[in-house]
Amino acid sequence: MTKHWSSAAEALHEVVRDGATIAVGGFGLSGNPTDLIEALRDTGATDLTIVSNNMGVDGKGLGILLENRQVRKVVASYVGENKLFAKQFLDGELEVEFTPQGTLAERLRAGGSGIAGFYTKTGVGTPVAEGKPTEVFDGETYVLERGIVADVALVHAFRADREGNLVFRHTARNFNPIVATAGRLTIAEAEEVVEDGYLDPNTVVTPGIFVQRLVTATPRVKDIEQRTVRPAAATTTPAGA
């Protein structure tokens, strides 16, 4: 039975329910599973909890789910590039669980490894630790953080084979590999899918055992969160030219 589905919409069909927890890979707009995010929007599912480093920007990435009022809660480490995200939070429309970036990564890794929780010093003495159990180890206070296991995980890979083995590229490797392990059902989109043979095992980042469904990503221009360029250098015409 192949893991390769014909489209993101088909791969997500009857998978997502209202109130589901969805973990999504990506860092800023880098490595976003854009086809799968758009398919998630098109399911119309509501009251979703989204676990992701951030929520994209207005109108792009996970921002389209906010525009569609499909998200009830966000577990993230950064909100600064999305004005609608900030507005919905400040207006009380959106519940936000801020999590330090390293802690978020470790919570996802723990969930994918079958670890229920872990202790960390990060966040001790701040609102991040409020209401959470603490323990003292070697004279230092640590706070208990729970591992995250999502109903569905959505990730973007650079290359995949038919068994769902994945290779990531550049910044897309930040959160996608750990998100891929943290879903009860993981769906990956890949820019290239090798139909004949398999990826070199020495290059595989996420083994296919973690991936249940796979789609070929639609070719598209990759968005840049903030494009910063130097002003063009002024040119002067040499005298007598």
Short mmCIF file of C-alpha atoms in Angstrom, two decimals:
data_model
loop_
_atom_site.label_atom_id
_atom_site.label_comp_id
_atom_site.label_asym_id
_atom_site.label_seq_id
_atom_site.Cartn_x
_atom_site.Cartn_y
_atom_site.Cartn_z
CA MET A 1 0.00 0.00 0.00
CA THR A 2 1.54 3.28 -1.10
CA LYS A 3 1.89 6.27 1.20
CA HIS A 4 1.87 8.62 -1.79
CA TRP A 5 -1.47 10.39 -2.14
CA SER A 6 -2.58 12.37 -5.18
CA SER A 7 -3.12 15.71 -3.42
CA ALA A 8 -2.99 17.48 -0.08
CA ALA A 9 -6.79 17.71 -0.06
CA GLU A 10 -7.11 13.94 -0.51
CA ALA A 11 -4.49 13.22 2.15
CA LEU A 12 -6.36 15.37 4.68
CA HIS A 13 -9.85 14.17 3.73
CA GLU A 14 -11.76 12.98 6.81
CA VAL A 15 -8.58 13.22 8.90
CA VAL A 16 -9.09 16.51 10.72
CA ARG A 17 -11.98 17.01 13.13
CA ASP A 18 -13.17 20.10 15.00
CA GLY A 19 -11.11 20.61 18.14
CA ALA A 20 -8.09 18.69 16.84
CA THR A 21 -4.50 19.48 17.79
CA ILE A 22 -2.33 20.06 14.72
CA ALA A 23 1.47 20.35 14.87
CA VAL A 24 2.94 22.21 11.90
CA GLY A 25 6.56 22.46 10.79
CA GLY A 26 8.32 25.56 9.56
CA PHE A 27 10.26 28.50 10.88
CA GLY A 28 8.83 31.86 9.89
CA LEU A 29 7.78 31.20 6.31
CA SER A 30 10.70 28.82 5.71
CA GLY A 31 9.73 25.19 5.39
CA ASN A 32 6.00 25.76 5.71
CA PRO A 33 3.88 22.85 4.41
CA THR A 34 1.88 25.35 2.35
CA ASP A 35 -0.19 22.87 0.34
CA LEU A 36 -1.20 21.05 3.52
CA ILE A 37 -2.01 24.31 5.35
CA GLU A 38 -4.27 25.38 2.47
CA ALA A 39 -5.92 21.96 2.48
CA LEU A 40 -6.42 22.24 6.24
CA ARG A 41 -8.13 25.60 5.72
CA ASP A 42 -10.37 24.06 3.08
CA THR A 43 -11.55 21.31 5.47
CA GLY A 44 -13.41 24.02 7.39
CA ALA A 45 -12.42 22.40 10.70
CA THR A 46 -12.73 24.81 13.64
CA ASP A 47 -11.63 25.15 17.28
CA LEU A 48 -8.20 23.91 16.28
CA THR A 49 -5.15 23.97 18.53
CA ILE A 50 -2.10 24.77 16.41
CA VAL A 51 1.37 23.88 17.68
CA SER A 52 4.05 25.67 15.68
CA ASN A 53 7.03 27.93 16.25
CA ASN A 54 4.97 30.85 14.93
CA MET A 55 1.84 31.55 12.90
CA GLY A 56 3.38 32.82 9.68
CA VAL A 57 2.48 36.34 8.61
CA ASP A 58 -0.78 38.03 7.70
CA GLY A 59 -2.28 36.18 4.75
CA LYS A 60 0.53 33.64 4.44
CA GLY A 61 1.45 30.38 6.09
CA LEU A 62 -0.66 29.60 9.13
CA GLY A 63 -1.99 33.15 9.01
CA ILE A 64 -4.68 31.97 6.59
CA LEU A 65 -6.20 29.82 9.33
CA LEU A 66 -6.44 32.85 11.61
CA GLU A 67 -8.14 34.82 8.86
CA ASN A 68 -10.67 32.00 8.50
CA ARG A 69 -11.34 31.95 12.28
CA GLN A 70 -10.49 28.25 12.52
CA VAL A 71 -8.03 28.45 15.42
CA ARG A 72 -8.99 28.44 19.11
CA LYS A 73 -5.56 28.03 20.68
CA VAL A 74 -1.94 28.44 19.61
CA VAL A 75 1.13 26.92 21.27
CA ALA A 76 4.05 28.95 19.90
CA SER A 77 7.23 30.77 20.81
CA TYR A 78 6.89 33.85 18.60
CA VAL A 79 4.07 36.04 17.32
CA GLY A 80 5.81 39.20 16.18
CA GLU A 81 5.29 39.01 12.41
CA ASN A 82 1.53 38.46 12.41
CA LYS A 83 -0.62 41.47 13.28
CA LEU A 84 -3.88 39.51 13.13
CA PHE A 85 -2.44 36.96 15.55
CA ALA A 86 -1.60 39.72 18.02
CA LYS A 87 -5.00 41.37 17.58
CA GLN A 88 -7.01 38.18 18.12
CA PHE A 89 -4.94 37.42 21.22
CA LEU A 90 -5.33 40.90 22.70
CA ASP A 91 -9.07 40.89 21.89
CA GLY A 92 -9.51 37.61 23.78
CA GLU A 93 -10.51 35.67 20.67
CA LEU A 94 -7.47 33.43 20.72
CA GLU A 95 -5.85 31.47 23.54
CA VAL A 96 -2.07 31.54 23.34
CA GLU A 97 0.35 29.34 25.25
CA PHE A 98 3.74 30.98 24.94
CA THR A 99 6.58 28.48 25.10
CA PRO A 100 10.30 29.28 24.89
CA GLN A 101 11.61 28.13 21.52
CA GLY A 102 14.00 25.49 22.85
CA THR A 103 11.35 24.20 25.24
CA LEU A 104 8.83 23.95 22.39
CA ALA A 105 11.31 21.96 20.34
CA GLU A 106 12.01 19.64 23.27
CA ARG A 107 8.29 19.21 24.04
CA LEU A 108 7.73 18.05 20.45
CA ARG A 109 10.81 15.80 20.56
CA ALA A 110 9.66 14.34 23.86
CA GLY A 111 6.18 13.65 22.56
CA GLY A 112 7.60 11.92 19.53
CA SER A 113 9.88 9.82 21.73
CA GLY A 114 7.16 8.65 24.12
CA ILE A 115 8.39 10.87 26.95
CA ALA A 116 5.50 12.28 28.96
CA GLY A 117 7.41 15.23 30.44
CA PHE A 118 10.78 16.65 31.38
CA TYR A 119 12.27 19.24 33.73
CA THR A 120 14.01 22.39 32.48
CA LYS A 121 15.37 25.57 34.07
CA THR A 122 14.08 27.68 31.18
CA GLY A 123 11.17 29.84 32.28
CA VAL A 124 11.57 29.34 36.03
CA GLY A 125 10.42 32.48 37.86
CA THR A 126 8.49 33.80 34.85
CA PRO A 127 4.85 33.54 33.74
CA VAL A 128 5.91 30.54 31.62
CA ALA A 129 6.21 28.48 34.81
CA GLU A 130 2.97 29.60 36.46
CA GLY A 131 0.80 26.68 37.54
CA LYS A 132 3.40 24.07 36.60
CA PRO A 133 5.08 21.67 39.05
CA THR A 134 8.67 22.46 39.98
CA GLU A 135 11.45 20.37 41.47
CA VAL A 136 14.90 21.11 42.86
CA PHE A 137 17.88 19.26 41.40
CA ASP A 138 21.41 19.94 42.69
CA GLY A 139 20.20 23.15 44.31
CA GLU A 140 18.57 24.50 41.12
CA THR A 141 14.82 24.85 40.50
CA TYR A 142 13.41 23.23 37.39
CA VAL A 143 9.89 23.40 35.92
CA LEU A 144 8.02 20.38 34.53
CA GLU A 145 7.05 20.64 30.87
CA ARG A 146 4.77 18.14 29.14
CA GLY A 147 5.62 16.40 25.89
CA ILE A 148 3.39 17.27 22.94
CA VAL A 149 1.59 14.63 20.89
CA ALA A 150 -0.60 16.07 18.13
CA ASP A 151 -3.57 14.41 16.46
CA VAL A 152 -2.06 15.34 13.09
CA ALA A 153 1.39 16.61 12.13
CA LEU A 154 2.01 18.49 8.87
CA VAL A 155 5.54 18.88 7.52
CA HIS A 156 7.41 20.07 4.44
CA ALA A 157 10.42 18.18 3.10
CA PHE A 158 12.82 18.80 0.26
CA ARG A 159 12.94 15.19 -0.94
CA ALA A 160 11.14 11.95 -0.09
CA ASP A 161 10.84 8.40 -1.34
CA ARG A 162 7.74 6.25 -1.63
CA GLU A 163 8.18 4.90 1.92
CA GLY A 164 8.04 8.40 3.39
CA ASN A 165 11.73 8.75 4.24
CA LEU A 166 12.41 12.49 4.31
CA VAL A 167 15.28 14.87 3.67
CA PHE A 168 15.00 18.55 4.67
CA ARG A 169 16.98 21.51 3.40
CA HIS A 170 18.37 24.61 5.11
CA THR A 171 16.02 26.38 7.56
CA ALA A 172 13.23 23.88 6.88
CA ARG A 173 15.23 21.43 9.00
CA ASN A 174 14.65 23.42 12.21
CA PHE A 175 11.18 22.25 13.28
CA ASN A 176 9.97 19.88 10.57
CA PRO A 177 11.91 16.77 11.75
CA ILE A 178 10.66 16.95 15.33
CA VAL A 179 7.11 17.84 14.27
CA ALA A 180 7.13 14.77 12.01
CA THR A 181 7.69 12.50 15.02
CA ALA A 182 5.06 14.15 17.23
CA GLY A 183 1.88 13.32 15.29
CA ARG A 184 -0.37 10.34 15.74
CA LEU A 185 -0.82 10.76 11.99
CA THR A 186 1.93 12.56 10.07
CA ILE A 187 1.41 13.91 6.56
CA ALA A 188 4.41 15.18 4.63
CA GLU A 189 4.61 17.21 1.46
CA ALA A 190 7.86 16.99 -0.48
CA GLU A 191 9.22 19.08 -3.33
CA GLU A 192 10.63 15.93 -4.94
CA VAL A 193 9.33 12.38 -4.53
CA VAL A 194 11.58 9.56 -5.72
CA GLU A 195 9.28 6.96 -7.26
CA ASP A 196 11.98 4.45 -8.24
CA GLY A 197 14.15 3.13 -5.46
CA TYR A 198 14.82 4.76 -2.11
CA LEU A 199 16.78 7.62 -0.66
CA ASP A 200 20.32 6.94 0.46
CA PRO A 201 19.88 5.89 4.12
CA ASN A 202 22.87 8.05 5.07
CA THR A 203 20.98 11.16 3.95
CA VAL A 204 17.61 10.42 5.58
CA VAL A 205 16.66 12.82 8.38
CA THR A 206 13.20 11.48 9.23
CA PRO A 207 12.66 7.73 8.72
CA GLY A 208 9.47 6.76 6.93
CA ILE A 209 8.15 4.90 9.97
CA PHE A 210 7.04 8.30 11.29
CA VAL A 211 5.19 9.27 8.08
CA GLN A 212 1.82 7.80 7.19
CA ARG A 213 0.89 9.93 4.16
CA LEU A 214 2.91 11.76 1.53
CA VAL A 215 2.06 14.25 -1.23
CA THR A 216 4.10 16.03 -3.89
CA ALA A 217 4.23 19.75 -3.12
CA THR A 218 2.97 22.21 -5.71
CA PRO A 219 5.87 24.17 -7.27
CA ARG A 220 5.62 27.76 -6.08
CA VAL A 221 7.71 30.81 -5.32
CA LYS A 222 8.96 30.56 -1.75
CA ASP A 223 7.90 33.50 0.37
CA ILE A 224 10.40 35.55 2.34
CA GLU A 225 9.25 36.92 5.68
CA GLN A 226 11.32 40.09 5.56
CA ARG A 227 13.19 41.00 2.41
CA THR A 228 16.07 43.32 3.20
CA VAL A 229 18.38 44.59 0.49
CA ARG A 230 21.01 47.29 0.31
CA PRO A 231 20.19 50.47 -1.62
CA ALA A 232 21.62 50.46 -5.10
CA ALA A 233 25.01 52.08 -5.16
CA ALA A 234 25.02 55.55 -6.70
CA THR A 235 26.85 55.62 -10.00
CA THR A 236 28.84 58.59 -11.20
CA THR A 237 29.83 59.25 -14.75
CA PRO A 238 33.55 59.90 -15.02
CA ALA A 239 34.41 63.37 -16.24
CA GLY A 240 34.92 63.50 -19.97
CA ALA A 241 33.07 60.25 -20.59
#
